Tab-separated table of C-alpha atoms (C1' of nucleotides) in Angstrom:
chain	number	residue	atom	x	y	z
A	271	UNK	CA	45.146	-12.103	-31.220
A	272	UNK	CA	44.337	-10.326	-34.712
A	273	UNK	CA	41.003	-8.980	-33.426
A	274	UNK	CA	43.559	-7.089	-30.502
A	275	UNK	CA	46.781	-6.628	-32.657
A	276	UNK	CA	45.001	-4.466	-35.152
A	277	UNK	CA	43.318	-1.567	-33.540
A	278	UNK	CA	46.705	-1.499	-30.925
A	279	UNK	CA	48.937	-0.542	-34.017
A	280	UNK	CA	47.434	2.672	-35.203
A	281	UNK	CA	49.122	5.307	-33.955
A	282	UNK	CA	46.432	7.639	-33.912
A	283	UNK	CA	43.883	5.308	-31.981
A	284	UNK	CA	46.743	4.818	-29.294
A	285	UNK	CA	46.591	8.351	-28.824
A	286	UNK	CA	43.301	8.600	-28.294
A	287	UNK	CA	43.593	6.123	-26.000
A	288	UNK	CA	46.015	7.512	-23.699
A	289	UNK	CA	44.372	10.818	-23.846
A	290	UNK	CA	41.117	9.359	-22.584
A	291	UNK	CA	42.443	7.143	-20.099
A	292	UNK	CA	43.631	10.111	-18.249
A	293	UNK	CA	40.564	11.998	-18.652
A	294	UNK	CA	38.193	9.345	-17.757
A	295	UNK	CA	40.414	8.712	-14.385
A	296	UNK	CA	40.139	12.187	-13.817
A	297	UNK	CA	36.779	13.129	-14.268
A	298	UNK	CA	34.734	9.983	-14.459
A	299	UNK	CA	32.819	8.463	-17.410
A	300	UNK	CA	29.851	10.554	-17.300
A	301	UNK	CA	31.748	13.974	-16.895
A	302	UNK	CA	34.037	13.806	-19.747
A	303	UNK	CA	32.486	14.962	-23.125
A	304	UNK	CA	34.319	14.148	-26.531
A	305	UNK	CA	35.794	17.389	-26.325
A	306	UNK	CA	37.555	16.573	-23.374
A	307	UNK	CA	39.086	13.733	-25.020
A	308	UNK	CA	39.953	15.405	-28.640
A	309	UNK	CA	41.494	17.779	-26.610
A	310	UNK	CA	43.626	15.334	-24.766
A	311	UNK	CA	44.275	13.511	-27.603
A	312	UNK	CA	45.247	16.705	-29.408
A	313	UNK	CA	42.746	16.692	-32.594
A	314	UNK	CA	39.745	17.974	-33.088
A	315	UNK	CA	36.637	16.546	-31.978
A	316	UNK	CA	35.076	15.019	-35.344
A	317	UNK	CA	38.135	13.284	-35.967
A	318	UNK	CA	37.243	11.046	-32.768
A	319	UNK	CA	34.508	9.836	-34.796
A	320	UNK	CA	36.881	8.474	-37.874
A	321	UNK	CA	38.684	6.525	-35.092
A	322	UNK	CA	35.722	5.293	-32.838
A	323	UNK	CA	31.734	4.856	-32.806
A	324	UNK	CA	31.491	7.057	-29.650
A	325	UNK	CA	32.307	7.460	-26.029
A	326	UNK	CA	31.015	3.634	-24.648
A	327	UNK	CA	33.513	2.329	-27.617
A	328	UNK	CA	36.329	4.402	-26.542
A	329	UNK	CA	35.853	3.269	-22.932
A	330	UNK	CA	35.475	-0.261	-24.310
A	331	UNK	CA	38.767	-0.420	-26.357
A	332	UNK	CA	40.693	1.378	-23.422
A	333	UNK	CA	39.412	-1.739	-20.718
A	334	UNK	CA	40.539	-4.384	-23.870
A	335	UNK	CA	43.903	-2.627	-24.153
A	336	UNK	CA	44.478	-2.747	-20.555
A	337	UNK	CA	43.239	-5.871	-19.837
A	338	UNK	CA	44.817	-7.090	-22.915
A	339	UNK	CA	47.968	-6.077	-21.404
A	340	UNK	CA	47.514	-7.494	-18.372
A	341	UNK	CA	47.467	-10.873	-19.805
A	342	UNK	CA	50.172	-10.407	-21.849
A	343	UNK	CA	52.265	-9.417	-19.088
A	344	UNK	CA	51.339	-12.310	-17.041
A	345	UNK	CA	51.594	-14.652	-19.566
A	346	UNK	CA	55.797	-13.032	-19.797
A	347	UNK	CA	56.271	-13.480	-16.086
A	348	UNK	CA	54.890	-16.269	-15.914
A	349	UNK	CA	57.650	-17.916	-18.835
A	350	UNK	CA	61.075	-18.967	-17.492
A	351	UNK	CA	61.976	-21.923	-14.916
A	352	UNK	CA	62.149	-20.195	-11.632
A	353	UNK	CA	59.862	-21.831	-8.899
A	354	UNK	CA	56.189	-21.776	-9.278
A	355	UNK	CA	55.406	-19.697	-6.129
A	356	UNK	CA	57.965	-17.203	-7.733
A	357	UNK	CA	57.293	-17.040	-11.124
A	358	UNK	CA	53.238	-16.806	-9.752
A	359	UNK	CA	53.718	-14.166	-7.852
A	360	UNK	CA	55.751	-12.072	-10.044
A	361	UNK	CA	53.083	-12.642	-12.586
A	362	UNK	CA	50.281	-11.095	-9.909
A	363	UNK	CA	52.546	-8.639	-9.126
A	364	UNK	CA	53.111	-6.825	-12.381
A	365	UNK	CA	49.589	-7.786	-14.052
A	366	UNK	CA	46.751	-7.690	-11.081
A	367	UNK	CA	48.407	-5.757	-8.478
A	368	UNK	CA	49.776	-2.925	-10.945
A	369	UNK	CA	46.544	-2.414	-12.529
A	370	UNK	CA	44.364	-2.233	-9.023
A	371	UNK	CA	47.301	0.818	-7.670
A	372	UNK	CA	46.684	2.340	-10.974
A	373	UNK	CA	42.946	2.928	-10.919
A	374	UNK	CA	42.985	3.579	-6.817
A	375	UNK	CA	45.289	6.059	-7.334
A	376	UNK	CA	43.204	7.869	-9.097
A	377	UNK	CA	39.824	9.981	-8.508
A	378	UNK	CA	37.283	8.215	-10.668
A	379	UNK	CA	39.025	4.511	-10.745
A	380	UNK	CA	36.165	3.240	-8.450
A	381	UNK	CA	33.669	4.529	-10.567
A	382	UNK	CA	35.947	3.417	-13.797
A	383	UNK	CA	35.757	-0.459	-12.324
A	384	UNK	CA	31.912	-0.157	-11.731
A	385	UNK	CA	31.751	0.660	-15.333
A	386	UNK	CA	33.448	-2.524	-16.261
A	387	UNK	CA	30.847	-4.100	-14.414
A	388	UNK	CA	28.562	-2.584	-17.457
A	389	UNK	CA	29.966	-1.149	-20.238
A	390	UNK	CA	32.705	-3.966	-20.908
A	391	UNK	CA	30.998	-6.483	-19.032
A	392	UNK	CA	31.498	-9.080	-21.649
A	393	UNK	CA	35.643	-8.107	-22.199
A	394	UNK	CA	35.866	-8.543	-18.216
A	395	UNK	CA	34.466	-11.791	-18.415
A	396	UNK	CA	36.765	-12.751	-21.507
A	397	UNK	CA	39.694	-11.436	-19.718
A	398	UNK	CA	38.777	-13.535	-16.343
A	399	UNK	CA	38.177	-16.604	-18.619
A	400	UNK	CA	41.829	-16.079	-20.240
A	401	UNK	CA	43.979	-15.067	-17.268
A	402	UNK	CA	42.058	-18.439	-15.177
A	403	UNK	CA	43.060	-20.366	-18.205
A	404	UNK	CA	46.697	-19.487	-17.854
A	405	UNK	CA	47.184	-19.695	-14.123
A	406	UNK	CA	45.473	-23.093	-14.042
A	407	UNK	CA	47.575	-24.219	-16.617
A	408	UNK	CA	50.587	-23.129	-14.548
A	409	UNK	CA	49.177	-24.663	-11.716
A	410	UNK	CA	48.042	-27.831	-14.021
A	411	UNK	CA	52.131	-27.888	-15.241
A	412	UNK	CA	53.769	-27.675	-11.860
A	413	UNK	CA	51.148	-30.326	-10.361
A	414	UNK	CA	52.810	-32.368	-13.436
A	415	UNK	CA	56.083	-31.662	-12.465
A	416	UNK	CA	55.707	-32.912	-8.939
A	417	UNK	CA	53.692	-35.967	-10.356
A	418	UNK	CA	50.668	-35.513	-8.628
A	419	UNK	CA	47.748	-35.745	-10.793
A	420	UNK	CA	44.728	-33.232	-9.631
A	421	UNK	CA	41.474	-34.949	-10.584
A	422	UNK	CA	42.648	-38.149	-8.711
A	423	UNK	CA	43.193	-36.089	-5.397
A	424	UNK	CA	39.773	-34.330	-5.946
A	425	UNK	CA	40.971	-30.898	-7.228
A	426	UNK	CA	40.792	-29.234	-10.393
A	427	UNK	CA	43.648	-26.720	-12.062
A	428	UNK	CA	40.784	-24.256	-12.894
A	429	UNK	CA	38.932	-24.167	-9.321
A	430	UNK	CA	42.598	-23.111	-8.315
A	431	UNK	CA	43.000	-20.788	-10.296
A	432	UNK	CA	39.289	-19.685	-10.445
A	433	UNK	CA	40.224	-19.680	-6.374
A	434	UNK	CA	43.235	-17.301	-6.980
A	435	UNK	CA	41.328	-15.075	-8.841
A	436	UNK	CA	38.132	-14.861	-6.157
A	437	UNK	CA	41.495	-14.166	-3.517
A	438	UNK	CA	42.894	-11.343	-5.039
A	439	UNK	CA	39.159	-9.818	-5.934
A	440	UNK	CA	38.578	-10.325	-2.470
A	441	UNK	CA	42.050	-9.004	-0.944
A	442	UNK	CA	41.669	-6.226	-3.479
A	443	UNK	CA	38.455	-4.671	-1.804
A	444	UNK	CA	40.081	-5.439	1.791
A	445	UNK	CA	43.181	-3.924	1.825
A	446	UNK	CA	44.577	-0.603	0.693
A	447	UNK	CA	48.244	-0.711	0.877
A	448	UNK	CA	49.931	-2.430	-1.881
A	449	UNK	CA	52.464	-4.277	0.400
A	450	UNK	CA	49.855	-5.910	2.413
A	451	UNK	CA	48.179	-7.072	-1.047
A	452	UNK	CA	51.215	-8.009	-1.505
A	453	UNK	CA	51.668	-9.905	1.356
A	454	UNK	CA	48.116	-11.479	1.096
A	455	UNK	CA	48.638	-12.479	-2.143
A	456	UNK	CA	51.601	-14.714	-1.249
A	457	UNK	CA	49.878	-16.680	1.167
A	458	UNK	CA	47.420	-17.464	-1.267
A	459	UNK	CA	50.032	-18.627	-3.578
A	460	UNK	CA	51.273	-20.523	-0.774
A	461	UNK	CA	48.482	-21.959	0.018
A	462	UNK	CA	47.658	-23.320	-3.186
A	463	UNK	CA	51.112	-24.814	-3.325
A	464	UNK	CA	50.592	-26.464	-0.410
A	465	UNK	CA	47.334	-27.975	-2.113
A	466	UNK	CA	48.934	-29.182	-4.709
A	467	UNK	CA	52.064	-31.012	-3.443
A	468	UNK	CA	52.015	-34.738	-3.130
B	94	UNK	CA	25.104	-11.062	22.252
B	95	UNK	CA	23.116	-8.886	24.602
B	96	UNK	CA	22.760	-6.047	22.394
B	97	UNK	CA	21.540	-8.554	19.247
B	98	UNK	CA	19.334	-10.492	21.729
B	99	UNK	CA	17.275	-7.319	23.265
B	100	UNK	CA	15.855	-6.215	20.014
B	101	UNK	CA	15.471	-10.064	18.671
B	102	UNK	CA	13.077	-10.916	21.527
B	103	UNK	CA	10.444	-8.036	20.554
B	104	UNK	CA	7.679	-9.883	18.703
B	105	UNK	CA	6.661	-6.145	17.311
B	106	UNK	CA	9.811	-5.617	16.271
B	107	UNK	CA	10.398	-9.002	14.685
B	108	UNK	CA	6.489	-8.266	12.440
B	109	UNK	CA	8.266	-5.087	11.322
B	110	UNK	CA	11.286	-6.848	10.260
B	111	UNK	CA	9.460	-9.775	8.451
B	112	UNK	CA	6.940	-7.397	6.633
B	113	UNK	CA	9.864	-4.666	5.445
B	114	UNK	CA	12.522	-7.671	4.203
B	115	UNK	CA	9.553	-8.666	2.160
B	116	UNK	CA	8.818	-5.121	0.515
B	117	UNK	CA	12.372	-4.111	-0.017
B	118	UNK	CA	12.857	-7.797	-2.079
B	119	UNK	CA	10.288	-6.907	-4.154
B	120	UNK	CA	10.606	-2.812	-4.800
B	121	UNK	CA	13.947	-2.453	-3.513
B	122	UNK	CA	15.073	0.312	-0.881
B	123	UNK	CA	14.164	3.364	-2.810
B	124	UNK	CA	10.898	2.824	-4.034
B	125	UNK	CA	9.282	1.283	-1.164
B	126	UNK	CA	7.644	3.744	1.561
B	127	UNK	CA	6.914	3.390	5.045
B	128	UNK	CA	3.561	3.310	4.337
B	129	UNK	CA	3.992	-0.108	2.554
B	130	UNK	CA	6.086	-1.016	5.419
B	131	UNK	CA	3.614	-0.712	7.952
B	132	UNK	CA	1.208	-2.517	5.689
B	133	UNK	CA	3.407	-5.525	5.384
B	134	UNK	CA	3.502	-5.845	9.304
B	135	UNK	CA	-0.521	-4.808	9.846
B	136	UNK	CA	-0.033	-1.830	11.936
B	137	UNK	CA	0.090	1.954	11.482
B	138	UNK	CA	2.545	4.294	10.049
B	139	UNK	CA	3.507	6.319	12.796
B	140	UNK	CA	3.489	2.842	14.795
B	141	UNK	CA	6.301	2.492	13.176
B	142	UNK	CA	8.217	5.382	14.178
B	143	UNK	CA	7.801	3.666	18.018
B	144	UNK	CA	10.056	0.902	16.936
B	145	UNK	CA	12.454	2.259	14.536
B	146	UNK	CA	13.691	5.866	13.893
B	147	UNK	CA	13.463	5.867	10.064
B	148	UNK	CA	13.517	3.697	7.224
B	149	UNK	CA	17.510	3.573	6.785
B	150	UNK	CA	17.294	1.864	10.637
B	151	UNK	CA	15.018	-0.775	9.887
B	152	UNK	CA	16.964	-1.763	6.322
B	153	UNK	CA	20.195	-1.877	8.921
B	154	UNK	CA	17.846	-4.090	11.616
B	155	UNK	CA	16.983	-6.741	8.890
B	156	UNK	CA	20.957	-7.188	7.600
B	157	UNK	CA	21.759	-7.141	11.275
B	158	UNK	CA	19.228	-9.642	11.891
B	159	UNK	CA	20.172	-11.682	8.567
B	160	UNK	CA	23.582	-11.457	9.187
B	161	UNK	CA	23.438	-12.134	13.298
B	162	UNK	CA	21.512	-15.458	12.179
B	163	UNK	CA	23.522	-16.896	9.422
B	164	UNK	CA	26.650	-16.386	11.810
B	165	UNK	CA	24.544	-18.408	14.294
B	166	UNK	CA	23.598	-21.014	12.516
B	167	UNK	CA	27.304	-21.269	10.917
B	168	UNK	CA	28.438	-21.677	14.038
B	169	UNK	CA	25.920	-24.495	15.218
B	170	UNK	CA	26.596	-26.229	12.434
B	171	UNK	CA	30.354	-26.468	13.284
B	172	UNK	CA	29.712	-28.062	16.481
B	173	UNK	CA	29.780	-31.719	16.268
B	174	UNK	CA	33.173	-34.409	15.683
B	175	UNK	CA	32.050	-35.378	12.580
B	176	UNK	CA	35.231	-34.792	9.552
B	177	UNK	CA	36.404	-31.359	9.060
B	178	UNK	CA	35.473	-31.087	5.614
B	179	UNK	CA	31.761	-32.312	6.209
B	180	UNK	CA	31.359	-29.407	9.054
B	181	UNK	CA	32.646	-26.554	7.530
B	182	UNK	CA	30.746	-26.910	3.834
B	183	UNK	CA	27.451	-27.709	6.135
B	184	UNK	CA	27.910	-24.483	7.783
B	185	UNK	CA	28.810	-22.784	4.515
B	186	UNK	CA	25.361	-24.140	2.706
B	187	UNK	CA	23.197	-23.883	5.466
B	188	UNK	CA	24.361	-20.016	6.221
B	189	UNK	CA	26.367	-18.432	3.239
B	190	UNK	CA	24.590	-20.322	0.511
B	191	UNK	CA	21.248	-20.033	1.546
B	192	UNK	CA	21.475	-16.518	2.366
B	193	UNK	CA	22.729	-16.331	-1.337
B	194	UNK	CA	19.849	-18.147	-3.180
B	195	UNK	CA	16.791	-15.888	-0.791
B	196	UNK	CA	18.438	-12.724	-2.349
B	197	UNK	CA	19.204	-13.818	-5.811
B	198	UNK	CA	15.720	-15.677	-5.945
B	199	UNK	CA	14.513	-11.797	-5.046
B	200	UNK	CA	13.526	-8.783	-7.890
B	201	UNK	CA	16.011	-6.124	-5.958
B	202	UNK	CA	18.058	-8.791	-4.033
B	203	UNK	CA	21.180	-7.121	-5.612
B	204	UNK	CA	20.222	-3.663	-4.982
B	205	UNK	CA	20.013	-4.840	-1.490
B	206	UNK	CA	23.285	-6.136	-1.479
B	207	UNK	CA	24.485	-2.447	-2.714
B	208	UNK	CA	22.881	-1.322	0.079
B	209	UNK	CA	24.703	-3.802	2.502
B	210	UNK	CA	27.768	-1.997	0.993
B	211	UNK	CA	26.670	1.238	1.672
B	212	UNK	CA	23.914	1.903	4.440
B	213	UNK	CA	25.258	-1.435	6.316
B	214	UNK	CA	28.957	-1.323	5.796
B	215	UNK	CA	29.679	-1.538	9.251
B	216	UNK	CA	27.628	-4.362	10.027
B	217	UNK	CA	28.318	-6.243	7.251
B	218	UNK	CA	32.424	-5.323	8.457
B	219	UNK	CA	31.664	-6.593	11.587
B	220	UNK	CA	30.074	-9.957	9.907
B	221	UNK	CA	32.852	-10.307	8.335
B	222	UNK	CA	35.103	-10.273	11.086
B	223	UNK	CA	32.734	-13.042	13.594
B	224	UNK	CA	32.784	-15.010	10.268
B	225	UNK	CA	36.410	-15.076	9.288
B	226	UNK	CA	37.608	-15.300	13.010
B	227	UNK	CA	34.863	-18.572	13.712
B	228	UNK	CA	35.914	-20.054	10.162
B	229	UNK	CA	39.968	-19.527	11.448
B	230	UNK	CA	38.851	-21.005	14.850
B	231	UNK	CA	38.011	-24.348	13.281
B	232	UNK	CA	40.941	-24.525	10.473
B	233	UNK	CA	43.185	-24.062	13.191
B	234	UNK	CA	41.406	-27.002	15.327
B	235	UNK	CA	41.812	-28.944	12.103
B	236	UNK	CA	45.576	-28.263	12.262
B	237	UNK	CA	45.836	-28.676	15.665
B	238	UNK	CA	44.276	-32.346	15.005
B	239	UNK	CA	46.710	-33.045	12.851
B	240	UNK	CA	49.509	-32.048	14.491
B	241	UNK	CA	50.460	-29.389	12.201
B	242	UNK	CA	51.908	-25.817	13.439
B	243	UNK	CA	50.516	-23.612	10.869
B	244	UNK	CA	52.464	-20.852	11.322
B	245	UNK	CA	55.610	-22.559	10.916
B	246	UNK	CA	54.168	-23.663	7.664
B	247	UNK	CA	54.204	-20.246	6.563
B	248	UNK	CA	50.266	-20.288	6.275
B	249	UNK	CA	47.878	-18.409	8.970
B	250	UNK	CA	44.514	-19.502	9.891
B	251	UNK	CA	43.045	-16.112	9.380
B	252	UNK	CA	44.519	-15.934	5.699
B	253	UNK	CA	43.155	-19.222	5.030
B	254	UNK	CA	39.680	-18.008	6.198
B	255	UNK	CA	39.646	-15.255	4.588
B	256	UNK	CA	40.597	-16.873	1.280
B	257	UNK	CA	37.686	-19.471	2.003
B	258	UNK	CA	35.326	-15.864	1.879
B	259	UNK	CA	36.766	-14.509	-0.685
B	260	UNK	CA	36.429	-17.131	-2.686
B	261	UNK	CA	32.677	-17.820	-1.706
B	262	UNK	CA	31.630	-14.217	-2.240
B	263	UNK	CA	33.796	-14.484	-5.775
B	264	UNK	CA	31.472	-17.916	-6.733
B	265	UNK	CA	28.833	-16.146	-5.982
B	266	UNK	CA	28.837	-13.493	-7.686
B	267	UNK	CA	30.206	-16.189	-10.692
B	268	UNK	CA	27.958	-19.083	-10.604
B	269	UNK	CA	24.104	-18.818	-10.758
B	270	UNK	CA	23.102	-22.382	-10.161
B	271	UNK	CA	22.959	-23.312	-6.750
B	272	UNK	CA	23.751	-26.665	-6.696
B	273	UNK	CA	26.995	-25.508	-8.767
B	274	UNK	CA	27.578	-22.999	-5.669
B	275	UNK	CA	28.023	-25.882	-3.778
B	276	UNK	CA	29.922	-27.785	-5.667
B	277	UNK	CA	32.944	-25.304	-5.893
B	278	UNK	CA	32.576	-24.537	-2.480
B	279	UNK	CA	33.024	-27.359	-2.112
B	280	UNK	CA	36.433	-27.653	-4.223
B	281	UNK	CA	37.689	-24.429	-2.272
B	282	UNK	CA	37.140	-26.689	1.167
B	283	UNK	CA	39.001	-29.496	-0.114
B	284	UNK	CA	41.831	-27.231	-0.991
B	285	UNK	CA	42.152	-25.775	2.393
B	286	UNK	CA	42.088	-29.173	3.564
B	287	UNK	CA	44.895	-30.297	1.635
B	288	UNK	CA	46.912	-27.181	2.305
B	289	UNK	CA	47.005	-27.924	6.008
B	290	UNK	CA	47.412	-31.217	5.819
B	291	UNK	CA	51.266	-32.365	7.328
C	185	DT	C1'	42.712	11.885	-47.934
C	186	DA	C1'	42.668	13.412	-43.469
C	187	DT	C1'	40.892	17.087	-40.938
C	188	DT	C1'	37.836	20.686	-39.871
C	189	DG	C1'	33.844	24.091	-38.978
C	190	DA	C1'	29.077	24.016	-39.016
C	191	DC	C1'	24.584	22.091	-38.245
C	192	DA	C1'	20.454	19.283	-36.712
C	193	DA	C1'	19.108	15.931	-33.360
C	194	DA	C1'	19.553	14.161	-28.964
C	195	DA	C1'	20.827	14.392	-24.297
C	196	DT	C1'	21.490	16.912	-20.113
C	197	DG	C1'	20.729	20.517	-16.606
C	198	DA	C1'	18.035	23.988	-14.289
C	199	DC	C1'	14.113	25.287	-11.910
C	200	DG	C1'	9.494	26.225	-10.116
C	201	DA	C1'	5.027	23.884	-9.170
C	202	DA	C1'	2.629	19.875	-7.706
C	203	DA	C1'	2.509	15.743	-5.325
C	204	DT	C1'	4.308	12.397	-2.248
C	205	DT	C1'	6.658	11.030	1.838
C	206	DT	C1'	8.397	11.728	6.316
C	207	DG	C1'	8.474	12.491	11.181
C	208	DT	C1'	5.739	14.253	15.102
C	209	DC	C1'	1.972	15.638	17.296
C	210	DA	C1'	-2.446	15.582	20.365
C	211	DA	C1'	-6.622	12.863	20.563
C	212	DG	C1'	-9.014	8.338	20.834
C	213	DC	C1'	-9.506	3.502	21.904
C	214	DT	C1'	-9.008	-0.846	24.997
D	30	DA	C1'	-1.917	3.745	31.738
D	31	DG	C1'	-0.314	2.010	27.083
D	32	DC	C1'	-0.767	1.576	22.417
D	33	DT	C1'	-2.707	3.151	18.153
D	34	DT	C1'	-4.463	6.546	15.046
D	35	DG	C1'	-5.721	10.677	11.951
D	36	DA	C1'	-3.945	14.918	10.987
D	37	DC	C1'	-0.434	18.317	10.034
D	38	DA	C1'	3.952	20.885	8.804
D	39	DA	C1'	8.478	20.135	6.925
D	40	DA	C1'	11.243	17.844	3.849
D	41	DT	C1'	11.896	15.331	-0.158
D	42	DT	C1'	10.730	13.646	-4.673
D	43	DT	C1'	8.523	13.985	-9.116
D	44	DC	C1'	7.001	16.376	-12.994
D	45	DG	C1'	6.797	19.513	-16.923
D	46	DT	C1'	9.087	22.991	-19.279
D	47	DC	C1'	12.693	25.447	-21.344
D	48	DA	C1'	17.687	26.774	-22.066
D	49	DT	C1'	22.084	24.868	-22.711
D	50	DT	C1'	25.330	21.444	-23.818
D	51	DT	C1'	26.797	17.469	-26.230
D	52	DT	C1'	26.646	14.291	-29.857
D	53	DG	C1'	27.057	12.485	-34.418
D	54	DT	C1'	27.232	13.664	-39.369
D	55	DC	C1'	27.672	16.501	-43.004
D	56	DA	C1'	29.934	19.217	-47.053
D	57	DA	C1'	33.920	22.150	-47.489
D	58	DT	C1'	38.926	22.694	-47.118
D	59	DA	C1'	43.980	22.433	-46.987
DNA sequence: TATTGACAAAATGACGAAATTTGTCAAGCT
DNA sequence: AGCTTGACAAATTTCGTCATTTTGTCAATA
């Protein structure tokens, strides 16, 4: 939480941020130069260098914020008492399914999420290990509230969730349009509700 | 059937195939020449050109033929009355997780998988469809045997299956340790399972 | 103190020459 | 005949070099 809450609040670093977001979706990593992104961030280019290391580190802090948000906006959606399948797929909705229209939208996002795969390998795999914690224990509270305990009927709240995940990865790659994500997404939900019921 | 079985049946063929999986494992597409090709499978360059029209077709011959075979054997091992559950993760290690450990075992086996992506898509599309619809085939057998009408359960066969893949391919990419493949492919099996249960 | 213009070092791009690889012969072997 | 081969031109890749761009870090400035 502190290690995220205190690079988000400088002002100056959020605009840099936002600046090179938009750059890097529109011309890709490798084709943006610092220039690009004092320009977009409307200072001049050594002043980058008082806010960030260099170009990998502003790509890395832009994937933290975003993923960072993600998370938090799950974790919101998923508070409340509504049904699980509800609440679950609200969560998806605004956190997963958001963020994947975002980058396909644009021209580089492909190229953006391959560089995830590299650059901020290690924050991907932080942010999977976070968001699978909170699902499963969603799943691991509703299983509670219907009495059924998990382990004794051979299933585990993180191989759901870690399941969940794999789906919408999967459904992700599969299917363009958002409402058949959408869609997909619920019968996963479903499914896994169906799992877990006595 | 016919059009996999004609080229299958050519011994020549079959060297060529052998020999080139072996070369591209260990120098990956780019870097390996027909030359070393046609030294893998003993015969002359332009021998080669006889049997294949280029280097791109023989890569697409070997994931045909890779692919071709592990839906084969998936499918044998689904034949059979023993439990549900017992079938379907025998046909999952036998095909999907042994095809997993020759290419991770490999120097360029993920290169290779790129490549599926790329020079292959349409194969490895059309895998994905015989997989999915077989896999969907025997879930809704399971339900059938149970008496459950899946549909009116608000769950489909085909999203079920597809989940099932996703998930696999998502493990995969996840999990390193075979025998830890296994077991939470295992976990994803028994989930389906309870899912369709009545 | 935050920002800038300027500068050296490093990275990238361009481009022609050299070398390798490819695809296709006609000739040779069984 | 049928299959294989060495040889050859075309295409592609690699290499070495140099010009340009980009990066990261100053001291100077407002």
């Amino acid at each position: 939480m502190d290690q995220a809450a205190i690079p988000e609040i400088d002002p100056k670093r959020a605009r840099v941020l936002e600046g090179a977001a938009r750059v890097f979706l529109n011309y890709g990593f490798a084709r943006t130069t610092m220039d690009d992104i004092a320009r977009a961030a409307e200072m001049s280019r050594p002043a980058l260098y008082c806010l960030f290391r260099n170009k990998t580190d502003i790509f890395r802090a832009i994937a933290l914020s975003m993923l960072d948000q993600t998370v938090e906006t799950m974790r919101r959606e998923l508070e409340g008492d509504r049904p699980f399948a509800e609440r679950m797929m609200a969560a998806i909705d605004k956190s997963f399914i958001a963020m994947t229209s975002l980058v396909n939208g644009s021209a580089h996002g492909a190229e953006l999420l391959d560089m995830k795969n590299s650059l901020a390998r290690d924050i991907v795999i932080s942010w999977r290990g976070e968001t699978s914690a909170l699902l499963a224990g969603e799943i691991r509270k509703e299983a509670l509230r219907l009495g059924v305990d998990l382990p004794s009927q051979g299933l585990s709240a993180e191989g759901l969730a870690d399941l969940l995940l794999d789906g919408l990865e999967g459904l992700k790659g599969r299917i363009a349009a958002v409402d058949l994500q959408r869609e997909a997404a619920r019968a996963i939900v479903h499914a896994i509700e169906r799992a877990i019921r006595p």
